[in-house]
Coordinates of N, CA, C and O in Angstrom, one line a residue:
X289 N 0.8 -1.2 0.0 CA 0.0 0.0 0.0 C 0.9 1.2 0.0 O 1.6 1.5 1.0
X290 N 0.9 2.0 -1.1 CA 1.7 3.2 -1.1 C 1.2 4.3 -0.1 O 0.0 4.3 0.2
X291 N 2.1 5.2 0.3 CA 1.7 6.2 1.2 C 2.0 7.6 0.5 O 3.0 7.7 -0.2
X292 N 1.1 8.5 0.8 CA 1.2 9.9 0.3 C 1.3 10.8 1.6 O 0.2 10.9 2.3
X293 N 2.4 11.3 1.9 CA 2.6 12.1 3.1 C 2.9 13.5 2.7 O 3.9 13.8 2.0
X294 N 2.1 14.5 3.2 CA 2.3 15.9 2.9 C 2.9 16.5 4.1 O 2.5 16.3 5.3
X295 N 3.9 17.4 3.9 CA 4.5 18.3 4.9 C 4.1 19.7 4.5 O 4.7 20.2 3.6
X296 N 3.1 20.2 5.2 CA 2.5 21.5 4.8 C 2.7 22.5 5.9 O 3.0 22.1 7.1
X297 N 2.6 23.8 5.6 CA 2.7 24.8 6.6 C 3.3 26.1 5.9 O 3.7 26.1 4.8
X298 N 3.3 27.2 6.7 CA 3.7 28.4 6.1 C 5.2 28.5 6.0 O 5.9 27.7 6.5
X299 N 5.7 29.5 5.3 CA 7.1 29.7 5.1 C 7.9 29.8 6.4 O 7.3 30.4 7.4
X300 N 9.0 29.2 6.5 CA 9.9 29.3 7.7 C 9.6 28.4 8.8 O 10.2 28.5 9.9
X301 N 8.6 27.5 8.6 CA 8.2 26.6 9.7 C 9.1 25.4 9.8 O 9.0 24.6 10.8
X302 N 9.9 25.1 8.8 CA 10.8 23.9 8.8 C 10.3 22.7 8.2 O 10.7 21.6 8.6
X303 N 9.4 22.8 7.2 CA 8.8 21.7 6.6 C 9.8 20.8 5.9 O 9.9 19.6 6.1
X304 N 10.7 21.4 5.1 CA 11.7 20.7 4.4 C 12.7 20.0 5.3 O 13.0 18.8 5.1
X305 N 13.2 20.7 6.3 CA 14.1 20.2 7.3 C 13.5 19.0 8.0 O 14.2 17.9 8.1
X306 N 12.3 19.1 8.4 CA 11.6 18.0 9.1 C 11.5 16.8 8.2 O 11.7 15.6 8.6
X307 N 11.0 17.0 6.9 CA 10.8 15.9 6.0 C 12.1 15.2 5.7 O 12.2 14.0 5.6
X308 N 13.2 16.0 5.5 CA 14.5 15.4 5.2 C 15.0 14.6 6.4 O 15.6 13.5 6.2
X309 N 14.7 15.0 7.6 CA 15.1 14.3 8.8 C 14.4 13.0 9.0 O 14.9 12.0 9.5
X310 N 13.1 13.0 8.5 CA 12.3 11.8 8.8 C 12.3 10.8 7.7 O 11.8 9.6 7.9
X311 N 12.7 11.1 6.4 CA 12.5 10.2 5.3 C 13.3 8.9 5.6 O 12.8 7.8 5.3
X312 N 14.5 9.0 6.0 CA 15.3 7.8 6.3 C 14.7 6.9 7.4 O 14.4 5.7 7.1
X313 N 14.4 7.4 8.5 CA 13.7 6.6 9.6 C 12.3 6.1 9.1 O 11.9 5.0 9.5
X314 N 11.6 6.9 8.3 CA 10.3 6.4 7.8 C 10.5 5.2 6.8 O 9.7 4.2 6.9
X315 N 11.5 5.2 6.0 CA 11.8 4.1 5.1 C 12.2 2.9 5.9 O 11.7 1.8 5.6
X316 N 12.9 3.1 7.0 CA 13.4 2.0 7.8 C 12.2 1.4 8.6 O 12.0 0.2 8.7
X317 N 11.3 2.3 9.1 CA 10.1 1.8 9.9 C 9.1 1.1 9.0 O 8.5 0.1 9.5
X318 N 8.9 1.5 7.8 CA 7.9 0.9 6.9 C 8.5 -0.2 6.0 O 7.7 -1.0 5.5
X319 N 9.8 -0.1 5.8 CA 10.4 -1.1 4.8 C 10.0 -0.7 3.4 O 10.2 -1.6 2.5
X320 N 9.6 0.5 3.1 CA 9.1 0.9 1.8 C 10.1 2.0 1.3 O 10.6 2.8 2.0
X321 N 10.2 2.0 -0.1 CA 10.9 3.2 -0.7 C 10.0 4.4 -0.7 O 8.8 4.3 -0.9
X322 N 10.6 5.6 -0.6 CA 9.9 6.8 -0.7 C 10.6 7.7 -1.7 O 11.8 7.8 -1.8
X323 N 9.8 8.5 -2.4 CA 10.3 9.6 -3.2 C 10.0 10.9 -2.5 O 8.9 11.1 -2.0
X324 N 10.9 11.8 -2.5 CA 10.7 13.1 -1.8 C 10.5 14.2 -2.9 O 11.4 14.3 -3.8
X325 N 9.4 14.9 -2.9 CA 9.1 15.9 -3.8 C 8.9 17.2 -3.1 O 7.9 17.5 -2.4
X326 N 9.9 18.1 -3.2 CA 9.9 19.4 -2.6 C 9.5 20.4 -3.7 O 10.3 20.5 -4.7
X327 N 8.5 21.2 -3.5 CA 8.0 22.1 -4.6 C 9.2 23.1 -4.9 O 9.4 23.3 -6.1
X328 N 9.9 23.5 -4.0 CA 11.0 24.5 -4.3 C 12.1 23.9 -5.1 O 12.7 24.5 -6.0
X329 N 12.4 22.6 -4.8 CA 13.4 21.9 -5.6 C 13.0 21.7 -7.0 O 13.7 21.9 -8.0
X330 N 11.7 21.2 -7.1 CA 11.2 20.8 -8.5 C 11.0 22.0 -9.4 O 11.2 21.9 -10.6
X331 N 10.5 23.1 -8.8 CA 10.1 24.3 -9.6 C 11.0 25.5 -9.4 O 10.7 26.5 -10.1
X332 N 11.9 25.5 -8.5 CA 12.7 26.7 -8.2 C 13.4 27.4 -9.4 O 13.2 28.6 -9.6
X333 N 14.1 26.6 -10.2 CA 14.8 27.2 -11.3 C 13.8 27.6 -12.4 O 14.0 28.7 -13.0
X334 N 12.8 26.8 -12.6 CA 11.8 27.2 -13.6 C 11.1 28.5 -13.2 O 10.9 29.4 -14.0
X335 N 10.7 28.6 -11.9 CA 10.0 29.7 -11.5 C 10.9 31.0 -11.5 O 10.4 32.1 -11.9
X336 N 12.2 30.8 -11.3 CA 13.1 31.9 -11.4 C 13.1 32.5 -12.8 O 13.1 33.7 -13.0
X337 N 13.2 31.6 -13.8 CA 13.3 32.0 -15.2 C 11.9 32.7 -15.6 O 11.9 33.7 -16.2
X338 N 10.8 32.0 -15.2 CA 9.5 32.6 -15.5 C 9.3 33.9 -14.9 O 8.8 34.9 -15.5
X339 N 9.6 34.1 -13.6 CA 9.3 35.3 -12.9 C 10.3 36.4 -13.4 O 9.9 37.6 -13.5
X340 N 11.5 36.1 -13.8 CA 12.4 37.1 -14.4 C 11.7 37.6 -15.7 O 11.8 38.8 -16.0
X341 N 11.1 36.7 -16.5 CA 10.4 37.1 -17.7 C 9.2 38.0 -17.4 O 8.9 38.9 -18.1
X342 N 8.4 37.6 -16.4 CA 7.1 38.2 -16.1 C 7.3 39.5 -15.4 O 6.7 40.6 -15.7
X343 N 8.2 39.5 -14.3 CA 8.3 40.7 -13.5 C 9.7 41.3 -13.5 O 9.9 42.4 -12.9
X344 N 10.7 40.6 -14.0 CA 12.0 41.1 -13.9 C 12.7 40.7 -12.7 O 13.9 41.0 -12.5
X345 N 12.0 40.0 -11.8 CA 12.6 39.6 -10.5 C 12.6 38.1 -10.4 O 11.6 37.5 -10.1
X346 N 13.7 37.4 -10.6 CA 13.8 36.0 -10.6 C 13.5 35.4 -9.2 O 13.2 34.2 -9.1
X347 N 13.6 36.2 -8.1 CA 13.4 35.7 -6.8 C 12.0 35.9 -6.3 O 11.7 35.5 -5.1
X348 N 11.1 36.4 -7.1 CA 9.8 36.7 -6.7 C 9.0 35.4 -6.6 O 8.8 34.7 -7.6
X349 N 8.6 35.0 -5.3 CA 7.8 33.8 -5.1 C 6.5 34.1 -4.3 O 5.9 33.2 -3.8
X350 N 6.1 35.4 -4.3 CA 4.9 35.7 -3.5 C 4.1 36.9 -4.0 O 3.1 37.2 -3.4
X351 N 4.5 37.5 -5.0 CA 3.7 38.7 -5.5 C 2.4 38.2 -6.2 O 2.2 37.0 -6.5
X352 N 1.5 39.1 -6.4 CA 0.3 38.8 -7.1 C 0.6 38.1 -8.5 O -0.1 37.2 -8.9
X353 N 1.6 38.6 -9.2 CA 2.0 38.0 -10.5 C 2.4 36.5 -10.3 O 1.9 35.7 -11.1
X354 N 3.1 36.2 -9.3 CA 3.5 34.8 -9.1 C 2.3 34.0 -8.7 O 2.0 32.9 -9.3
X355 N 1.5 34.5 -7.8 CA 0.3 33.8 -7.3 C -0.7 33.5 -8.5 O -1.3 32.5 -8.5
X356 N -0.8 34.5 -9.4 CA -1.8 34.4 -10.5 C -1.3 33.5 -11.6 O -2.1 32.8 -12.3
X357 N 0.1 33.5 -11.8 CA 0.6 32.8 -13.0 C 1.3 31.4 -12.8 O 1.2 30.5 -13.6
X358 N 1.9 31.3 -11.6 CA 2.7 30.1 -11.4 C 2.3 29.2 -10.3 O 2.6 28.0 -10.3
X359 N 1.7 29.8 -9.3 CA 1.4 29.0 -8.0 C 0.6 27.7 -8.4 O 1.0 26.6 -8.0
X360 N -0.6 27.8 -9.0 CA -1.4 26.6 -9.3 C -0.7 25.6 -10.2 O -0.7 24.4 -9.9
X361 N -0.1 26.1 -11.3 CA 0.6 25.1 -12.2 C 1.7 24.3 -11.4 O 1.9 23.1 -11.7
X362 N 2.4 25.0 -10.5 CA 3.5 24.3 -9.8 C 2.9 23.2 -8.9 O 3.4 22.1 -8.9
X363 N 1.8 23.6 -8.2 CA 1.2 22.6 -7.3 C 0.5 21.4 -8.2 O 0.6 20.3 -7.7
X364 N 0.0 21.7 -9.3 CA -0.6 20.7 -10.2 C 0.5 19.8 -10.6 O 0.3 18.5 -10.6
X365 N 1.7 20.3 -11.0 CA 2.8 19.5 -11.4 C 3.3 18.6 -10.3 O 3.7 17.5 -10.5
X366 N 3.4 19.2 -9.1 CA 3.8 18.5 -7.9 C 3.0 17.3 -7.7 O 3.4 16.2 -7.5
X367 N 1.6 17.5 -7.7 CA 0.7 16.4 -7.5 C 0.7 15.4 -8.6 O 0.6 14.2 -8.4
X368 N 0.9 15.9 -9.9 CA 1.0 14.9 -11.0 C 2.2 14.0 -10.8 O 2.1 12.8 -11.1
X369 N 3.3 14.6 -10.4 CA 4.5 13.8 -10.1 C 4.3 12.8 -9.0 O 4.7 11.6 -9.1
X370 N 3.6 13.2 -7.9 CA 3.3 12.3 -6.8 C 2.4 11.2 -7.3 O 2.6 10.0 -7.0
X371 N 1.4 11.5 -8.1 CA 0.5 10.4 -8.6 C 1.2 9.4 -9.5 O 1.0 8.2 -9.4
X372 N 2.1 9.9 -10.3 CA 2.9 9.0 -11.1 C 3.7 8.0 -10.3 O 3.8 6.8 -10.6
X373 N 4.3 8.5 -9.2 CA 5.1 7.6 -8.3 C 4.2 6.6 -7.6 O 4.5 5.4 -7.5
X374 N 3.0 7.1 -7.1 CA 2.1 6.3 -6.4 C 1.6 5.2 -7.3 O 1.4 4.0 -6.9
X375 N 1.3 5.5 -8.6 CA 0.8 4.5 -9.5 C 1.8 3.4 -9.7 O 1.5 2.2 -10.1
X376 N 3.1 3.7 -9.5 CA 4.2 2.7 -9.6 C 4.5 2.0 -8.3 O 5.4 1.1 -8.2
X377 N 3.7 2.3 -7.3 CA 3.8 1.7 -6.0 C 4.9 2.3 -5.1 O 5.3 1.7 -4.1
X378 N 5.3 3.5 -5.4 CA 6.3 4.2 -4.7 C 5.7 5.2 -3.8 O 4.9 6.1 -4.2
X379 N 5.9 5.1 -2.5 CA 5.4 6.1 -1.5 C 6.0 7.5 -1.8 O 7.2 7.5 -2.2
X380 N 5.3 8.5 -1.4 CA 5.8 9.9 -1.7 C 5.7 10.8 -0.5 O 4.6 10.8 0.2
X381 N 6.7 11.6 -0.2 CA 6.6 12.7 0.7 C 6.6 14.0 -0.2 O 7.4 14.2 -1.0
X382 N 5.5 14.8 0.1 CA 5.4 16.1 -0.7 C 5.6 17.2 0.3 O 4.9 17.3 1.3
X383 N 6.4 18.2 -0.1 CA 6.7 19.3 0.7 C 6.2 20.6 0.0 O 6.7 20.9 -1.1
X384 N 5.4 21.3 0.7 CA 4.9 22.6 0.1 C 3.9 23.2 1.0 O 3.2 22.5 1.8
X385 N 3.7 24.5 1.0 CA 2.7 25.2 1.9 C 1.3 24.6 1.7 O 0.7 24.2 2.6
X386 N 0.8 24.5 0.4 CA -0.5 24.0 0.1 C -1.6 24.5 1.0 O -2.6 23.8 1.3
X387 N -1.5 25.8 1.4 CA -2.5 26.3 2.3 C -3.9 26.4 1.7 O -4.8 26.2 2.5
X388 N -4.0 26.8 0.5 CA -5.3 26.8 -0.1 C -6.0 25.5 -0.1 O -7.2 25.3 0.1
X389 N -5.2 24.5 -0.4 CA -5.7 23.1 -0.5 C -6.1 22.6 0.9 O -7.0 21.8 1.0
X390 N -5.3 23.0 1.9 CA -5.6 22.6 3.3 C -6.9 23.3 3.7 O -7.8 22.6 4.2
X391 N -7.1 24.6 3.4 CA -8.3 25.2 3.8 C -9.5 24.6 3.1 O -10.6 24.5 3.7
X392 N -9.4 24.1 1.9 CA -10.5 23.5 1.2 C -10.7 22.0 1.5 O -11.5 21.3 0.9
X393 N -9.8 21.4 2.4 CA -9.9 20.0 2.8 C -9.6 19.1 1.6 O -10.0 17.9 1.5
X394 N -8.9 19.6 0.6 CA -8.7 18.8 -0.7 C -7.6 17.7 -0.5 O -7.7 16.7 -1.2
X395 N -6.7 17.9 0.4 CA -5.6 16.9 0.5 C -6.0 15.6 1.1 O -5.3 14.6 1.1
X396 N -7.2 15.7 1.7 CA -7.8 14.5 2.3 C -8.9 13.8 1.5 O -9.6 12.9 1.9
X397 N -9.1 14.4 0.3 CA -10.1 13.9 -0.6 C -9.5 13.1 -1.7 O -8.9 13.6 -2.7
X398 N -9.7 11.7 -1.7 CA -9.0 10.9 -2.7 C -9.5 11.2 -4.1 O -8.8 11.0 -5.0
X399 N -10.8 11.6 -4.2 CA -11.3 11.9 -5.6 C -10.6 13.1 -6.1 O -10.2 13.1 -7.3
X400 N -10.4 14.2 -5.3 CA -9.7 15.4 -5.8 C -8.3 15.0 -6.0 O -7.7 15.5 -7.0
X401 N -7.6 14.2 -5.2 CA -6.2 13.9 -5.4 C -6.0 13.0 -6.6 O -5.0 13.0 -7.2
X402 N -7.1 12.2 -6.9 CA -7.0 11.2 -8.0 C -5.8 10.3 -7.9 O -5.0 10.1 -8.8
X403 N -5.8 9.6 -6.7 CA -4.7 8.7 -6.4 C -5.2 7.3 -6.3 O -6.4 7.1 -6.2
X404 N -4.3 6.3 -6.4 CA -4.8 4.9 -6.3 C -5.6 4.7 -5.0 O -5.2 5.3 -3.9
X405 N -6.6 3.9 -5.1 CA -7.6 3.8 -4.0 C -6.9 3.3 -2.7 O -7.2 3.7 -1.6
X406 N -5.9 2.4 -2.8 CA -5.3 1.9 -1.6 C -4.3 2.8 -0.9 O -3.6 2.4 0.1
X407 N -4.1 4.0 -1.5 CA -3.1 4.9 -0.9 C -3.4 5.4 0.5 O -4.6 5.9 0.7
X408 N -2.5 5.3 1.4 CA -2.7 5.9 2.7 C -2.2 7.3 2.7 O -1.1 7.6 2.3
X409 N -3.1 8.3 3.1 CA -2.7 9.7 3.1 C -2.6 10.2 4.5 O -3.4 10.0 5.3
X410 N -1.5 10.9 4.7 CA -1.2 11.6 6.0 C -0.8 13.1 5.6 O -0.1 13.3 4.7
X411 N -1.3 14.0 6.4 CA -1.0 15.4 6.2 C -0.5 16.0 7.5 O -1.2 16.1 8.5
X412 N 0.8 16.4 7.5 CA 1.4 17.0 8.6 C 1.4 18.5 8.4 O 1.8 19.1 7.4
X413 N 0.8 19.2 9.4 CA 0.8 20.7 9.4 C 1.9 21.1 10.4 O 1.8 21.0 11.6
X414 N 3.0 21.6 9.8 CA 4.2 22.1 10.6 C 3.9 23.5 10.9 O 3.7 24.3 10.0
X415 N 4.0 23.9 12.2 CA 3.7 25.2 12.5 C 4.7 25.8 13.6 O 5.4 25.1 14.3
X416 N 4.7 27.1 13.6 CA 5.5 27.9 14.5 C 4.8 29.2 14.8 O 4.0 29.7 14.0
X417 N 5.1 29.9 15.9 CA 4.5 31.2 16.1 C 5.1 32.1 15.0 O 6.2 31.9 14.5
X418 N 4.3 33.1 14.6 CA 4.6 34.0 13.5 C 6.0 34.6 13.7 O 6.8 34.7 12.7
X419 N 6.2 35.1 14.9 CA 7.5 35.8 15.1 C 8.7 34.9 14.9 O 9.7 35.3 14.3
X420 N 8.6 33.7 15.3 CA 9.7 32.7 15.1 C 9.9 32.4 13.6 O 11.0 32.3 13.1
X421 N 8.8 32.2 12.9 CA 8.8 31.9 11.5 C 9.5 33.1 10.7 O 10.4 32.9 9.9
X422 N 9.1 34.3 11.1 CA 9.7 35.5 10.5 C 11.2 35.5 10.7 O 12.0 35.8 9.8
X423 N 11.6 35.3 12.0 CA 13.0 35.3 12.3 C 13.8 34.2 11.5 O 14.9 34.5 11.1
X424 N 13.2 33.1 11.4 CA 13.9 32.0 10.7 C 14.0 32.3 9.2 O 15.0 32.0 8.6
X425 N 13.0 33.0 8.6 CA 13.1 33.4 7.2 C 14.2 34.4 7.0 O 15.0 34.3 6.1
X426 N 14.3 35.3 7.9 CA 15.4 36.3 7.9 C 16.8 35.6 8.0 O 17.7 35.9 7.2
X427 N 16.9 34.7 9.0 CA 18.2 34.0 9.2 C 18.6 33.2 8.0 O 19.8 33.1 7.7
X428 N 17.6 32.5 7.3 CA 18.1 31.6 6.2 C 18.6 32.4 5.0 O 19.3 31.8 4.2
X429 N 18.2 33.7 4.9 CA 18.8 34.5 3.9 C 18.5 34.1 2.4 O 19.3 34.3 1.5
X430 N 17.4 33.4 2.2 CA 17.1 32.9 0.8 C 16.5 34.1 0.0 O 15.5 34.7 0.4
X431 N 17.1 34.4 -1.1 CA 16.6 35.5 -1.9 C 15.2 35.4 -2.3 O 14.5 36.4 -2.6
X432 N 14.7 34.2 -2.4 CA 13.3 34.0 -2.8 C 12.3 34.5 -1.7 O 11.1 34.6 -2.0
X433 N 12.8 34.8 -0.5 CA 11.9 35.3 0.5 C 11.9 36.8 0.5 O 11.1 37.4 1.3
X434 N 12.6 37.5 -0.4 CA 12.7 39.0 -0.3 C 11.4 39.6 -0.5 O 11.0 40.6 0.3
X435 N 10.6 39.2 -1.4 CA 9.3 39.8 -1.6 C 8.4 39.6 -0.4 O 7.7 40.6 0.0
X436 N 8.4 38.4 0.1 CA 7.6 38.1 1.3 C 8.0 39.0 2.5 O 7.1 39.6 3.2
X437 N 9.3 39.2 2.7 CA 9.8 40.0 3.8 C 9.5 41.5 3.6 O 9.1 42.2 4.5
X438 N 9.6 41.9 2.4 CA 9.3 43.3 2.0 C 7.8 43.7 2.2 O 7.5 44.8 2.4
X439 N 7.0 42.6 2.0 CA 5.5 42.8 2.1 C 4.9 42.0 3.2 O 3.9 41.4 3.0
X440 N 5.6 41.9 4.3 CA 5.2 41.0 5.4 C 3.8 41.2 5.9 O 3.1 40.3 6.2
X441 N 3.4 42.5 6.0 CA 2.0 42.8 6.5 C 1.0 42.2 5.6 O 0.0 41.7 6.0
X442 N 1.2 42.2 4.3 CA 0.3 41.6 3.3 C 0.4 40.1 3.4 O -0.6 39.4 3.4
X443 N 1.6 39.5 3.5 CA 1.8 38.1 3.5 C 1.2 37.5 4.8 O 0.5 36.5 4.7
X444 N 1.3 38.2 5.9 CA 0.9 37.6 7.2 C -0.7 37.5 7.2 O -1.2 36.7 8.0
X445 N -1.4 38.2 6.3 CA -2.8 38.1 6.3 C -3.2 36.7 5.7 O -4.4 36.3 6.0
X446 N -2.3 36.1 5.0 CA -2.6 34.7 4.5 C -2.2 33.6 5.4 O -2.6 32.5 5.2
X447 N -1.5 33.9 6.4 CA -1.1 32.9 7.4 C -2.3 32.6 8.3 O -3.1 33.4 8.6
X448 N -2.4 31.3 8.6 CA -3.5 30.9 9.4 C -3.1 29.6 10.2 O -2.2 28.9 9.8
X449 N -3.8 29.3 11.3 CA -3.5 28.1 12.0 C -4.8 27.3 12.0 O -5.8 27.7 12.5
X450 N -4.8 26.2 11.3 CA -6.0 25.4 11.2 C -6.5 24.9 12.6 O -5.7 24.5 13.4
X451 N -7.8 25.0 12.8 CA -8.4 24.6 14.0 C -8.5 23.1 14.0 O -9.1 22.5 13.1
X452 N -8.0 22.4 15.0 CA -8.0 20.9 15.0 C -9.5 20.4 14.9 O -9.7 19.3 14.4
X453 N -10.4 21.1 15.5 CA -11.8 20.7 15.4 C -12.4 20.7 14.0 O -13.2 19.9 13.6
X454 N -11.9 21.7 13.2 CA -12.3 21.9 11.8 C -11.5 21.1 10.9 O -11.9 20.7 9.8
X455 N -10.3 20.7 11.2 CA -9.3 20.0 10.4 C -8.8 18.8 11.1 O -7.6 18.7 11.3
X456 N -9.6 17.8 11.4 CA -9.2 16.6 12.1 C -8.3 15.7 11.2 O -7.6 14.9 11.8
X457 N -8.2 16.0 9.9 CA -7.4 15.2 9.1 C -5.9 15.5 9.2 O -5.0 14.8 8.7
X458 N -5.6 16.6 9.9 CA -4.2 17.1 10.0 C -3.5 16.5 11.2 O -4.1 16.3 12.2
X459 N -2.2 16.2 11.0 CA -1.4 15.8 12.1 C -0.6 17.1 12.4 O 0.2 17.6 11.6
X460 N -0.8 17.7 13.6 CA -0.2 18.9 14.0 C 1.2 18.7 14.6 O 1.4 17.9 15.4
X461 N 2.2 19.5 14.1 CA 3.6 19.3 14.6 C 4.1 20.7 14.9 O 4.4 21.5 14.0
X462 N 4.3 21.0 16.2 CA 4.9 22.3 16.6 C 6.4 22.1 16.5 O 7.0 21.4 17.2
X463 N 7.0 22.9 15.6 CA 8.4 22.8 15.2 C 9.2 23.8 15.9 O 10.4 24.1 15.5
X464 N 8.7 24.4 17.0 CA 9.5 25.4 17.7 C 10.7 24.8 18.4 O 11.9 25.1 18.1
X465 N 10.5 23.8 19.3 CA 11.6 23.1 19.9 C 11.2 21.6 20.2 O 11.1 21.2 21.3
X466 N 10.9 20.9 19.1 CA 10.5 19.5 19.3 C 11.6 18.7 19.9 O 12.7 18.8 19.5
X467 N 11.2 17.8 20.8 CA 12.1 16.9 21.4 C 12.0 15.6 20.7 O 11.3 15.4 19.8
X468 N 12.8 14.6 21.1 CA 12.9 13.3 20.5 C 11.5 12.6 20.7 O 11.1 11.9 19.7
X469 N 10.9 12.8 21.8 CA 9.6 12.1 22.0 C 8.5 12.6 21.0 O 7.8 11.8 20.4
X470 N 8.5 13.9 20.7 CA 7.6 14.5 19.7 C 7.9 14.0 18.3 O 7.0 13.6 17.5
X471 N 9.2 13.9 18.0 CA 9.6 13.5 16.6 C 9.3 12.0 16.5 O 8.8 11.5 15.4
X472 N 9.5 11.2 17.5 CA 9.2 9.7 17.4 C 7.7 9.5 17.3 O 7.3 8.6 16.6
X473 N 6.9 10.3 18.0 CA 5.4 10.2 17.9 C 5.0 10.5 16.5 O 4.1 9.8 16.0
X474 N 5.6 11.5 15.9 CA 5.2 11.8 14.5 C 5.6 10.7 13.6 O 4.8 10.3 12.7
X475 N 6.8 10.1 13.8 CA 7.2 9.0 12.9 C 6.2 7.8 13.1 O 5.9 7.2 12.1
X476 N 5.8 7.5 14.3 CA 4.8 6.4 14.5 C 3.5 6.7 13.8 O 2.9 5.9 13.1
X477 N 3.1 8.0 13.9 CA 1.8 8.3 13.2 C 1.9 8.2 11.7 O 0.9 7.8 11.0
X478 N 3.1 8.5 11.1 CA 3.3 8.4 9.7 C 3.5 7.0 9.2 O 3.2 6.7 8.0
X479 N 4.0 6.2 10.0 CA 4.3 4.8 9.6 C 3.3 3.8 9.9 O 3.3 2.6 9.6
X480 N 2.2 4.3 10.6 CA 1.1 3.3 11.0 C 0.3 2.9 9.8 O 0.2 3.6 8.9

């Protein structure tokens, strides 16, 4: 039974770092191969070229021009690549904010995902307080964050924390200072 595991959350929460840390232990715990699909790795260079052509700024990953022209095709391609691996029986870790899809409960909808029926889906919502996420974004110094940082007040209006009562399909992971017990509990939840 292939697994589709999403690591979602806002910028700076540590989605990629957490997924990279868990993929080896997850393969060991399940005995299954996994493919790791990070939206930024898959589409970063393409987006840079496209945004340079559209806005003149190759590092723009959050302006209205990016959101209107590239955001949805990137996510569609990410999910198409996940589906292709799942159809081959390969489990997949997908890394990306996917906040619109979370809000619409789409990542828990097998019909919307169009994935093999036997696929086990898990969705991890990686979160941090806003001030810590903001500080981490500044510390990492990624040029792709420049637009977001320059327009933080506008960006922060899109940040939200899903209510567990309204989003029971999510596995919540507070990435502020997780200990070994929290990380092991997450690994158990993902490998069950």
